[in-house]
């Protein structure tokens, strides 16, 4: 040893990095990824591959050739965005539509704001919503999963779509449910139509528990969303069960679990404090139910998260940790 | 009941106490010692010896240079060779007294025997004076003169003495070994301090990762209670393991559930905190007339083959300690004086130990190299880790923007520089580096404002 390193304290660092955190998120998403591939087959695999590859490639090209900076793809955040985007579109989506979604998610929602950490909106959700308003037919064309590597796919609406459609025809909710033969067990174990990530609630919840155990995220935002969705729909359902869907239905359908576990908990676009997170989650939960009940779209999670993303700076200002020894 | 700990923030670094089984052993005396006159917070001491003077162990070399200052004693017997500036461990010149060692003759009146003196003098003032004459300073890191800390300003009332046995910094084991090997002396020292403070209750806070020390001190207290009622009211409190529990404000919060107000002193919530090693030094100074001439130093690190806890004479060159244990390991890139969270990196191995030197830690590049910072991902880990409830990410941003006003409003001056923010940042942003600079700037402004206000008040008086 010839020279001593001299630098200010602390001299050690926790074994955690942006890359390790993002890798944990990818691991947490694996059960859902595997489920969706099992249910939808190679088409879903293709979507995942296109989505992840384009997100990473777009970030690489932008950082290296437009910003002329070292590439940031090593932090794995583009991979997370890619997987989330793939889980948010129907498996019948053409690859080029997925690519356009990735361009919007990474190039517009993330990089134009200054890259990871600077974006106001969750890139994957921004990409999904962009596709939803740009390609409404593609994005609302669902085919129900049929056993392994679904050969005889049956086209049909998602439960939420079916309810919306039924209500437009003035059919009461219980009758719609009965006519479609929906059961909550099916919803939990993935047997109903929806985008890939919406199909298996259990796989998503397993990933969420993994993230909490690894202390990558705190459960408060997610729990707050669940509780608010349950309470809000309990009130409406209690008042008029013929017009409004119930709490369990709202919890298990659509992208609620995916959104609540993986998108609303995105560090960059969610509040930092526990109570800020609870408010943020309550806002998402309430808006989701309102959009589902009264909005034009059957599904509201994406919009609810996007809207609440915009409130994050405000929430961060309002909920500050109490300082030691100060009033 | 759940074990107590402080209420805000904190981190859980691996405690790495690999030297915990190493008993404290006296290190040989070097041929030359270099005793700095600036070994404490406050004014440097004024040398009272001249070049060529013969000194014995425990003789005064320098007198306090102000109210907040302390005596410096010779740690060896020999001849004063020079009194001149010498580079300290960071390379900054400090007035240093160089003594060539001749034999090991102790000054008269110092009891060098191992006999335990358990009798507590009635007169607190007398105890305090002996603490002052013994050059006792806080050995937990801050090296604040102990007699000053034990003289609360008029109007304030001490309700509890807390003896800090947390040793929450990873790797350090000297306090742990002191508790095990000199437990009696530490408890007597605590009783002496308690007497100075008017017999207030005394809590010895020890983290749960030192169960042997907790058990031993409990036994010692029981034994001493039978000797004198002066030992009533001393108890051990087992605390959860969490860094920075040994921070004064955090420990008071953990033990008393009281938060020292921002800018206030511990006494404002009725607390006085002293470290285990300080309690031992108080025992030596009061019961044995022995000033601080030596202290225990942990020498450790995974890359360092010889773990040790050494009793080292103050002013021993670091190189002498390291060479006695086989030299600097090949793969060590950094030597730290103190713990890995708050210790100082050594730039100069020819520097000598101070009273407050608690450890020499060797770290490899892999253990200590900083990684390149990346973008803040707003995960909030720094704010969660900050034991003062600050928002390091925000302070970092405000410092970059040069917004001193907002820095002050966001309590940058409260930062205790524990390093939890930088330690926990996944993006490796050098948060504490920036916050230190910001704090220095803001403290300058606060001090200038206070001085201006004082001047204005005096002007109106005239």
mmCIF file of C-alpha atoms in Angstrom, chain B residues 52-368:
data_model
loop_
_atom_site.group_PDB
_atom_site.id
_atom_site.type_symbol
_atom_site.label_atom_id
_atom_site.label_comp_id
_atom_site.label_asym_id
_atom_site.label_seq_id
_atom_site.Cartn_x
_atom_site.Cartn_y
_atom_site.Cartn_z
ATOM 1 C CA UNK B 52 14.941 20.633 28.003
ATOM 2 C CA UNK B 53 12.615 20.204 30.998
ATOM 3 C CA UNK B 54 12.450 16.786 32.599
ATOM 4 C CA UNK B 55 8.906 15.511 33.070
ATOM 5 C CA UNK B 56 7.306 12.501 34.721
ATOM 6 C CA UNK B 57 4.175 10.621 33.765
ATOM 7 C CA UNK B 58 1.155 12.628 34.850
ATOM 8 C CA UNK B 59 2.875 15.995 35.162
ATOM 9 C CA UNK B 60 1.159 18.993 33.670
ATOM 10 C CA UNK B 61 2.509 19.964 30.257
ATOM 11 C CA UNK B 62 -0.058 22.604 29.423
ATOM 12 C CA UNK B 63 -2.757 24.552 31.219
ATOM 13 C CA UNK B 64 -6.272 25.359 30.018
ATOM 14 C CA UNK B 65 -6.222 28.212 27.536
ATOM 15 C CA UNK B 66 -9.705 29.433 28.422
ATOM 16 C CA UNK B 67 -12.901 28.425 30.194
ATOM 17 C CA UNK B 68 -13.682 25.708 27.676
ATOM 18 C CA UNK B 69 -10.289 24.020 27.645
ATOM 19 C CA UNK B 70 -8.424 21.317 29.535
ATOM 20 C CA UNK B 71 -5.147 20.383 31.158
ATOM 21 C CA UNK B 72 -2.688 18.304 29.167
ATOM 22 C CA UNK B 73 -0.409 15.939 31.049
ATOM 23 C CA UNK B 74 2.703 14.119 30.109
ATOM 24 C CA UNK B 75 1.995 10.517 29.231
ATOM 25 C CA UNK B 76 5.634 9.479 29.631
ATOM 26 C CA UNK B 77 8.702 10.361 31.636
ATOM 27 C CA UNK B 78 11.560 11.986 29.796
ATOM 28 C CA UNK B 79 12.834 15.226 28.337
ATOM 29 C CA UNK B 80 10.903 17.830 26.414
ATOM 30 C CA UNK B 81 12.611 17.949 23.004
ATOM 31 C CA UNK B 82 10.587 20.562 21.228
ATOM 32 C CA UNK B 83 7.418 22.602 21.386
ATOM 33 C CA UNK B 84 6.448 23.333 17.815
ATOM 34 C CA UNK B 85 3.686 22.863 15.268
ATOM 35 C CA UNK B 86 3.441 19.313 13.951
ATOM 36 C CA UNK B 87 1.119 17.746 11.408
ATOM 37 C CA UNK B 88 -1.918 15.989 12.908
ATOM 38 C CA UNK B 89 -3.640 13.022 11.305
ATOM 39 C CA UNK B 90 -5.209 15.213 8.658
ATOM 40 C CA UNK B 91 -1.921 16.966 7.999
ATOM 41 C CA UNK B 92 -2.861 20.240 9.691
ATOM 42 C CA UNK B 93 -0.217 21.785 11.936
ATOM 43 C CA UNK B 94 -0.998 21.693 15.674
ATOM 44 C CA UNK B 95 1.178 22.933 18.520
ATOM 45 C CA UNK B 96 2.780 19.751 19.826
ATOM 46 C CA UNK B 97 5.098 18.929 22.717
ATOM 47 C CA UNK B 98 7.682 16.334 21.761
ATOM 48 C CA UNK B 99 9.080 14.238 24.590
ATOM 49 C CA UNK B 100 11.992 11.807 24.396
ATOM 50 C CA UNK B 101 11.102 8.898 26.641
ATOM 51 C CA UNK B 102 13.423 7.916 29.488
ATOM 52 C CA UNK B 103 12.167 5.116 31.717
ATOM 53 C CA UNK B 104 8.634 5.194 33.092
ATOM 54 C CA UNK B 105 8.602 7.273 36.219
ATOM 55 C CA UNK B 106 5.258 8.504 37.497
ATOM 56 C CA UNK B 107 4.609 11.816 39.204
ATOM 57 C CA UNK B 108 4.091 11.772 42.932
ATOM 58 C CA UNK B 109 0.630 11.283 44.305
ATOM 59 C CA UNK B 110 -0.625 9.084 41.468
ATOM 60 C CA UNK B 111 -1.926 5.737 42.653
ATOM 61 C CA UNK B 112 -0.874 3.244 40.002
ATOM 62 C CA UNK B 113 -2.137 0.202 41.923
ATOM 63 C CA UNK B 114 -5.183 -1.792 40.848
ATOM 64 C CA UNK B 115 -6.936 -1.396 44.214
ATOM 65 C CA UNK B 116 -10.546 -0.412 43.681
ATOM 66 C CA UNK B 117 -11.482 2.731 45.594
ATOM 67 C CA UNK B 118 -15.231 2.722 46.064
ATOM 68 C CA UNK B 119 -15.637 5.519 48.554
ATOM 69 C CA UNK B 120 -17.463 8.504 47.069
ATOM 70 C CA UNK B 121 -16.384 11.892 48.466
ATOM 71 C CA UNK B 122 -19.265 13.961 49.826
ATOM 72 C CA UNK B 123 -18.100 17.247 48.316
ATOM 73 C CA UNK B 124 -19.093 17.519 44.664
ATOM 74 C CA UNK B 125 -16.935 20.625 44.168
ATOM 75 C CA UNK B 126 -13.878 18.688 45.214
ATOM 76 C CA UNK B 127 -14.681 15.926 42.747
ATOM 77 C CA UNK B 128 -15.223 18.473 39.998
ATOM 78 C CA UNK B 129 -11.881 20.123 40.702
ATOM 79 C CA UNK B 130 -10.116 16.775 40.495
ATOM 80 C CA UNK B 131 -11.850 16.060 37.179
ATOM 81 C CA UNK B 132 -10.618 19.432 35.914
ATOM 82 C CA UNK B 133 -7.071 18.847 37.147
ATOM 83 C CA UNK B 134 -7.092 15.391 35.583
ATOM 84 C CA UNK B 135 -7.623 16.896 32.131
ATOM 85 C CA UNK B 136 -10.732 14.776 31.653
ATOM 86 C CA UNK B 137 -12.566 15.361 28.393
ATOM 87 C CA UNK B 138 -15.475 13.543 26.771
ATOM 88 C CA UNK B 139 -13.993 10.430 25.228
ATOM 89 C CA UNK B 140 -17.059 9.512 23.202
ATOM 90 C CA UNK B 141 -15.842 11.532 20.268
ATOM 91 C CA UNK B 142 -16.476 15.214 20.915
ATOM 92 C CA UNK B 143 -13.726 15.609 23.567
ATOM 93 C CA UNK B 144 -15.653 18.380 25.301
ATOM 94 C CA UNK B 145 -14.015 19.252 28.651
ATOM 95 C CA UNK B 146 -15.887 17.203 31.237
ATOM 96 C CA UNK B 147 -15.709 19.685 34.105
ATOM 97 C CA UNK B 148 -17.433 22.290 31.931
ATOM 98 C CA UNK B 149 -20.199 19.855 31.032
ATOM 99 C CA UNK B 150 -20.662 18.998 34.696
ATOM 100 C CA UNK B 151 -21.076 22.673 35.656
ATOM 101 C CA UNK B 152 -24.593 23.341 34.374
ATOM 102 C CA UNK B 153 -25.399 26.994 33.790
ATOM 103 C CA UNK B 154 -27.310 28.650 36.654
ATOM 104 C CA UNK B 155 -31.038 28.061 36.500
ATOM 105 C CA UNK B 156 -30.774 24.672 34.819
ATOM 106 C CA UNK B 157 -31.438 21.499 36.717
ATOM 107 C CA UNK B 158 -30.049 18.075 35.980
ATOM 108 C CA UNK B 159 -32.545 15.258 36.393
ATOM 109 C CA UNK B 160 -30.595 12.334 35.009
ATOM 110 C CA UNK B 161 -27.058 11.271 34.309
ATOM 111 C CA UNK B 162 -26.764 9.007 31.270
ATOM 112 C CA UNK B 163 -23.633 6.941 30.831
ATOM 113 C CA UNK B 164 -23.182 6.221 27.148
ATOM 114 C CA UNK B 165 -22.201 2.614 26.579
ATOM 115 C CA UNK B 166 -23.896 2.287 23.197
ATOM 116 C CA UNK B 167 -20.771 2.131 21.079
ATOM 117 C CA UNK B 168 -23.080 2.121 18.081
ATOM 118 C CA UNK B 169 -20.275 2.668 15.560
ATOM 119 C CA UNK B 170 -19.420 -0.571 13.773
ATOM 120 C CA UNK B 171 -16.026 -2.179 14.564
ATOM 121 C CA UNK B 172 -15.340 -0.282 17.802
ATOM 122 C CA UNK B 173 -15.004 -2.449 20.902
ATOM 123 C CA UNK B 174 -12.910 -0.401 23.319
ATOM 124 C CA UNK B 175 -15.924 0.766 25.359
ATOM 125 C CA UNK B 176 -17.280 -2.780 25.370
ATOM 126 C CA UNK B 177 -13.974 -4.147 26.672
ATOM 127 C CA UNK B 178 -13.776 -1.340 29.232
ATOM 128 C CA UNK B 179 -17.244 -2.277 30.509
ATOM 129 C CA UNK B 180 -16.176 -5.918 30.814
ATOM 130 C CA UNK B 181 -12.725 -5.403 32.262
ATOM 131 C CA UNK B 182 -13.097 -2.151 34.200
ATOM 132 C CA UNK B 183 -16.807 -2.342 34.995
ATOM 133 C CA UNK B 184 -16.287 -1.520 38.674
ATOM 134 C CA UNK B 185 -14.225 1.543 37.862
ATOM 135 C CA UNK B 186 -16.803 2.734 35.315
ATOM 136 C CA UNK B 187 -19.644 2.402 37.821
ATOM 137 C CA UNK B 188 -17.631 4.181 40.539
ATOM 138 C CA UNK B 189 -16.870 6.883 37.979
ATOM 139 C CA UNK B 190 -20.573 7.140 37.225
ATOM 140 C CA UNK B 191 -21.318 7.452 40.947
ATOM 141 C CA UNK B 192 -18.725 10.240 41.217
ATOM 142 C CA UNK B 193 -20.309 12.173 38.361
ATOM 143 C CA UNK B 194 -23.728 11.525 39.885
ATOM 144 C CA UNK B 195 -22.440 13.014 43.158
ATOM 145 C CA UNK B 196 -21.268 16.163 41.329
ATOM 146 C CA UNK B 197 -24.727 16.485 39.805
ATOM 147 C CA UNK B 198 -26.432 16.246 43.177
ATOM 148 C CA UNK B 199 -27.227 12.547 43.353
ATOM 149 C CA UNK B 200 -29.510 12.368 40.319
ATOM 150 C CA UNK B 201 -30.496 8.922 38.989
ATOM 151 C CA UNK B 202 -28.010 7.415 36.577
ATOM 152 C CA UNK B 203 -28.805 5.214 33.579
ATOM 153 C CA UNK B 204 -26.089 3.298 31.809
ATOM 154 C CA UNK B 205 -27.321 2.786 28.260
ATOM 155 C CA UNK B 206 -25.867 -0.274 26.507
ATOM 156 C CA UNK B 207 -26.966 -1.701 23.160
ATOM 157 C CA UNK B 208 -28.387 -5.212 23.110
ATOM 158 C CA UNK B 209 -25.516 -6.554 21.006
ATOM 159 C CA UNK B 210 -23.340 -6.477 24.142
ATOM 160 C CA UNK B 211 -25.232 -8.837 26.461
ATOM 161 C CA UNK B 212 -22.070 -9.769 28.402
ATOM 162 C CA UNK B 213 -21.486 -6.122 29.251
ATOM 163 C CA UNK B 214 -25.105 -5.635 30.317
ATOM 164 C CA UNK B 215 -24.968 -8.677 32.607
ATOM 165 C CA UNK B 216 -21.593 -7.730 34.033
ATOM 166 C CA UNK B 217 -22.496 -4.131 34.830
ATOM 167 C CA UNK B 218 -25.735 -5.257 36.463
ATOM 168 C CA UNK B 219 -23.694 -7.546 38.728
ATOM 169 C CA UNK B 220 -21.220 -4.791 39.517
ATOM 170 C CA UNK B 221 -23.991 -2.396 40.467
ATOM 171 C CA UNK B 222 -25.555 -4.985 42.795
ATOM 172 C CA UNK B 223 -22.181 -5.577 44.417
ATOM 173 C CA UNK B 224 -21.428 -1.889 44.883
ATOM 174 C CA UNK B 225 -24.893 -1.138 46.250
ATOM 175 C CA UNK B 226 -23.959 -3.292 49.222
ATOM 176 C CA UNK B 227 -20.856 -1.175 49.762
ATOM 177 C CA UNK B 228 -22.435 2.260 49.828
ATOM 178 C CA UNK B 229 -25.864 3.862 49.384
ATOM 179 C CA UNK B 230 -24.140 6.216 46.942
ATOM 180 C CA UNK B 231 -24.627 3.493 44.346
ATOM 181 C CA UNK B 232 -28.401 3.483 44.684
ATOM 182 C CA UNK B 233 -30.152 4.856 41.640
ATOM 183 C CA UNK B 234 -27.655 3.540 39.086
ATOM 184 C CA UNK B 235 -29.177 1.158 36.581
ATOM 185 C CA UNK B 236 -28.496 -0.404 33.196
ATOM 186 C CA UNK B 237 -30.852 0.100 30.285
ATOM 187 C CA UNK B 238 -30.598 -2.309 27.381
ATOM 188 C CA UNK B 239 -31.207 -0.462 24.122
ATOM 189 C CA UNK B 240 -32.048 -1.708 20.644
ATOM 190 C CA UNK B 241 -29.079 -1.808 18.291
ATOM 191 C CA UNK B 242 -29.338 1.170 16.015
ATOM 192 C CA UNK B 243 -26.944 3.795 14.714
ATOM 193 C CA UNK B 244 -26.470 6.652 15.852
ATOM 194 C CA UNK B 245 -27.809 5.730 19.283
ATOM 195 C CA UNK B 246 -24.584 6.910 20.884
ATOM 196 C CA UNK B 247 -25.272 10.428 19.603
ATOM 197 C CA UNK B 248 -25.986 12.552 22.633
ATOM 198 C CA UNK B 249 -29.381 13.796 21.495
ATOM 199 C CA UNK B 250 -30.441 10.354 20.263
ATOM 200 C CA UNK B 251 -29.424 8.673 23.510
ATOM 201 C CA UNK B 252 -31.354 11.184 25.616
ATOM 202 C CA UNK B 253 -34.372 10.587 23.385
ATOM 203 C CA UNK B 254 -33.975 6.824 23.735
ATOM 204 C CA UNK B 255 -33.547 6.855 27.520
ATOM 205 C CA UNK B 256 -35.736 9.748 28.646
ATOM 206 C CA UNK B 257 -38.108 10.200 25.680
ATOM 207 C CA UNK B 258 -37.176 13.859 25.614
ATOM 208 C CA UNK B 259 -35.901 15.781 22.626
ATOM 209 C CA UNK B 260 -33.238 18.380 23.163
ATOM 210 C CA UNK B 261 -34.573 21.510 21.443
ATOM 211 C CA UNK B 262 -32.778 22.623 18.290
ATOM 212 C CA UNK B 263 -29.732 24.651 19.276
ATOM 213 C CA UNK B 264 -30.207 23.726 22.944
ATOM 214 C CA UNK B 265 -27.995 21.817 25.352
ATOM 215 C CA UNK B 266 -28.883 18.428 26.876
ATOM 216 C CA UNK B 267 -29.217 20.110 30.254
ATOM 217 C CA UNK B 268 -32.250 22.019 28.935
ATOM 218 C CA UNK B 269 -34.152 18.724 29.130
ATOM 219 C CA UNK B 270 -32.457 17.809 32.397
ATOM 220 C CA UNK B 271 -29.875 15.409 31.002
ATOM 221 C CA UNK B 272 -26.128 15.072 31.237
ATOM 222 C CA UNK B 273 -24.458 12.424 29.090
ATOM 223 C CA UNK B 274 -20.988 11.007 29.657
ATOM 224 C CA UNK B 275 -19.262 8.209 27.822
ATOM 225 C CA UNK B 276 -18.098 4.943 29.448
ATOM 226 C CA UNK B 277 -14.454 5.796 28.817
ATOM 227 C CA UNK B 278 -15.026 9.232 30.355
ATOM 228 C CA UNK B 279 -16.503 7.629 33.476
ATOM 229 C CA UNK B 280 -13.356 5.537 33.736
ATOM 230 C CA UNK B 281 -11.200 8.639 33.303
ATOM 231 C CA UNK B 282 -13.216 10.348 36.048
ATOM 232 C CA UNK B 283 -12.576 7.380 38.339
ATOM 233 C CA UNK B 284 -8.847 7.538 37.620
ATOM 234 C CA UNK B 285 -8.667 11.297 38.103
ATOM 235 C CA UNK B 286 -10.678 11.412 41.338
ATOM 236 C CA UNK B 287 -9.892 8.138 43.099
ATOM 237 C CA UNK B 288 -6.368 7.576 41.825
ATOM 238 C CA UNK B 289 -5.165 11.111 41.094
ATOM 239 C CA UNK B 290 -4.318 9.777 37.678
ATOM 240 C CA UNK B 291 -4.893 12.234 34.839
ATOM 241 C CA UNK B 292 -5.595 11.047 31.307
ATOM 242 C CA UNK B 293 -2.249 9.723 30.132
ATOM 243 C CA UNK B 294 -3.499 6.716 28.240
ATOM 244 C CA UNK B 295 -6.656 5.422 26.609
ATOM 245 C CA UNK B 296 -7.941 2.286 24.915
ATOM 246 C CA UNK B 297 -7.730 2.081 21.163
ATOM 247 C CA UNK B 298 -9.347 -0.630 19.038
ATOM 248 C CA UNK B 299 -7.150 -1.653 16.100
ATOM 249 C CA UNK B 300 -9.249 -3.610 13.651
ATOM 250 C CA UNK B 301 -10.551 -4.278 10.157
ATOM 251 C CA UNK B 302 -11.316 -7.427 8.166
ATOM 252 C CA UNK B 303 -8.106 -6.969 6.199
ATOM 253 C CA UNK B 304 -6.043 -6.516 9.354
ATOM 254 C CA UNK B 305 -4.761 -9.858 10.668
ATOM 255 C CA UNK B 306 -4.074 -8.759 14.260
ATOM 256 C CA UNK B 307 -7.214 -7.518 15.973
ATOM 257 C CA UNK B 308 -6.468 -5.729 19.212
ATOM 258 C CA UNK B 309 -7.646 -3.452 21.958
ATOM 259 C CA UNK B 310 -4.649 -1.562 23.226
ATOM 260 C CA UNK B 311 -4.015 0.718 26.147
ATOM 261 C CA UNK B 312 -1.993 3.411 24.451
ATOM 262 C CA UNK B 313 -0.108 6.336 25.970
ATOM 263 C CA UNK B 314 -1.414 9.650 24.682
ATOM 264 C CA UNK B 315 0.858 10.965 21.946
ATOM 265 C CA UNK B 316 1.947 7.582 20.585
ATOM 266 C CA UNK B 317 2.611 7.854 16.841
ATOM 267 C CA UNK B 318 0.018 5.897 14.823
ATOM 268 C CA UNK B 319 2.795 4.221 12.862
ATOM 269 C CA UNK B 320 4.234 2.831 16.116
ATOM 270 C CA UNK B 321 0.892 1.222 17.004
ATOM 271 C CA UNK B 322 0.414 -0.217 13.537
ATOM 272 C CA UNK B 323 3.984 -1.502 13.247
ATOM 273 C CA UNK B 324 3.694 -3.221 16.615
ATOM 274 C CA UNK B 325 0.834 -5.245 15.147
ATOM 275 C CA UNK B 326 2.524 -6.137 11.892
ATOM 276 C CA UNK B 327 2.145 -3.007 9.776
ATOM 277 C CA UNK B 328 -0.441 -1.758 7.338
ATOM 278 C CA UNK B 329 -2.055 -4.638 5.432
ATOM 279 C CA UNK B 330 -1.306 -4.806 1.719
ATOM 280 C CA UNK B 331 -4.904 -4.390 0.576
ATOM 281 C CA UNK B 332 -5.919 -1.609 2.976
ATOM 282 C CA UNK B 333 -6.524 1.669 1.175
ATOM 283 C CA UNK B 334 -7.899 3.699 4.022
ATOM 284 C CA UNK B 335 -7.058 4.010 7.700
ATOM 285 C CA UNK B 336 -9.694 5.588 9.871
ATOM 286 C CA UNK B 337 -9.224 7.124 13.259
ATOM 287 C CA UNK B 338 -12.516 6.241 14.924
ATOM 288 C CA UNK B 339 -15.474 4.339 13.509
ATOM 289 C CA UNK B 340 -16.445 3.940 9.867
ATOM 290 C CA UNK B 341 -19.487 6.206 10.146
ATOM 291 C CA UNK B 342 -18.007 9.311 11.773
ATOM 292 C CA UNK B 343 -14.275 8.643 12.033
ATOM 293 C CA UNK B 344 -11.631 10.670 10.226
ATOM 294 C CA UNK B 345 -9.510 9.260 7.453
ATOM 295 C CA UNK B 346 -5.831 9.317 8.387
ATOM 296 C CA UNK B 347 -3.634 11.217 5.949
ATOM 297 C CA UNK B 348 -0.493 11.157 8.041
ATOM 298 C CA UNK B 349 0.690 8.025 9.828
ATOM 299 C CA UNK B 350 3.307 10.031 11.710
ATOM 300 C CA UNK B 351 0.533 11.779 13.604
ATOM 301 C CA UNK B 352 0.138 10.772 17.233
ATOM 302 C CA UNK B 353 -2.864 9.605 19.242
ATOM 303 C CA UNK B 354 -4.994 12.042 21.199
ATOM 304 C CA UNK B 355 -7.041 11.462 24.348
ATOM 305 C CA UNK B 356 -10.081 10.917 22.176
ATOM 306 C CA UNK B 357 -8.537 8.418 19.736
ATOM 307 C CA UNK B 358 -10.825 5.412 19.994
ATOM 308 C CA UNK B 359 -9.840 3.221 17.082
ATOM 309 C CA UNK B 360 -7.685 2.626 14.055
ATOM 310 C CA UNK B 361 -9.687 0.879 11.383
ATOM 311 C CA UNK B 362 -8.326 -0.539 8.130
ATOM 312 C CA UNK B 363 -10.655 -0.731 5.169
ATOM 313 C CA UNK B 364 -10.130 -2.193 1.727
ATOM 314 C CA UNK B 365 -11.043 -0.459 -1.508
ATOM 315 C CA UNK B 366 -14.047 -2.724 -1.858
ATOM 316 C CA UNK B 367 -15.325 -1.767 1.590
ATOM 317 C CA UNK B 368 -14.827 1.940 1.373
#
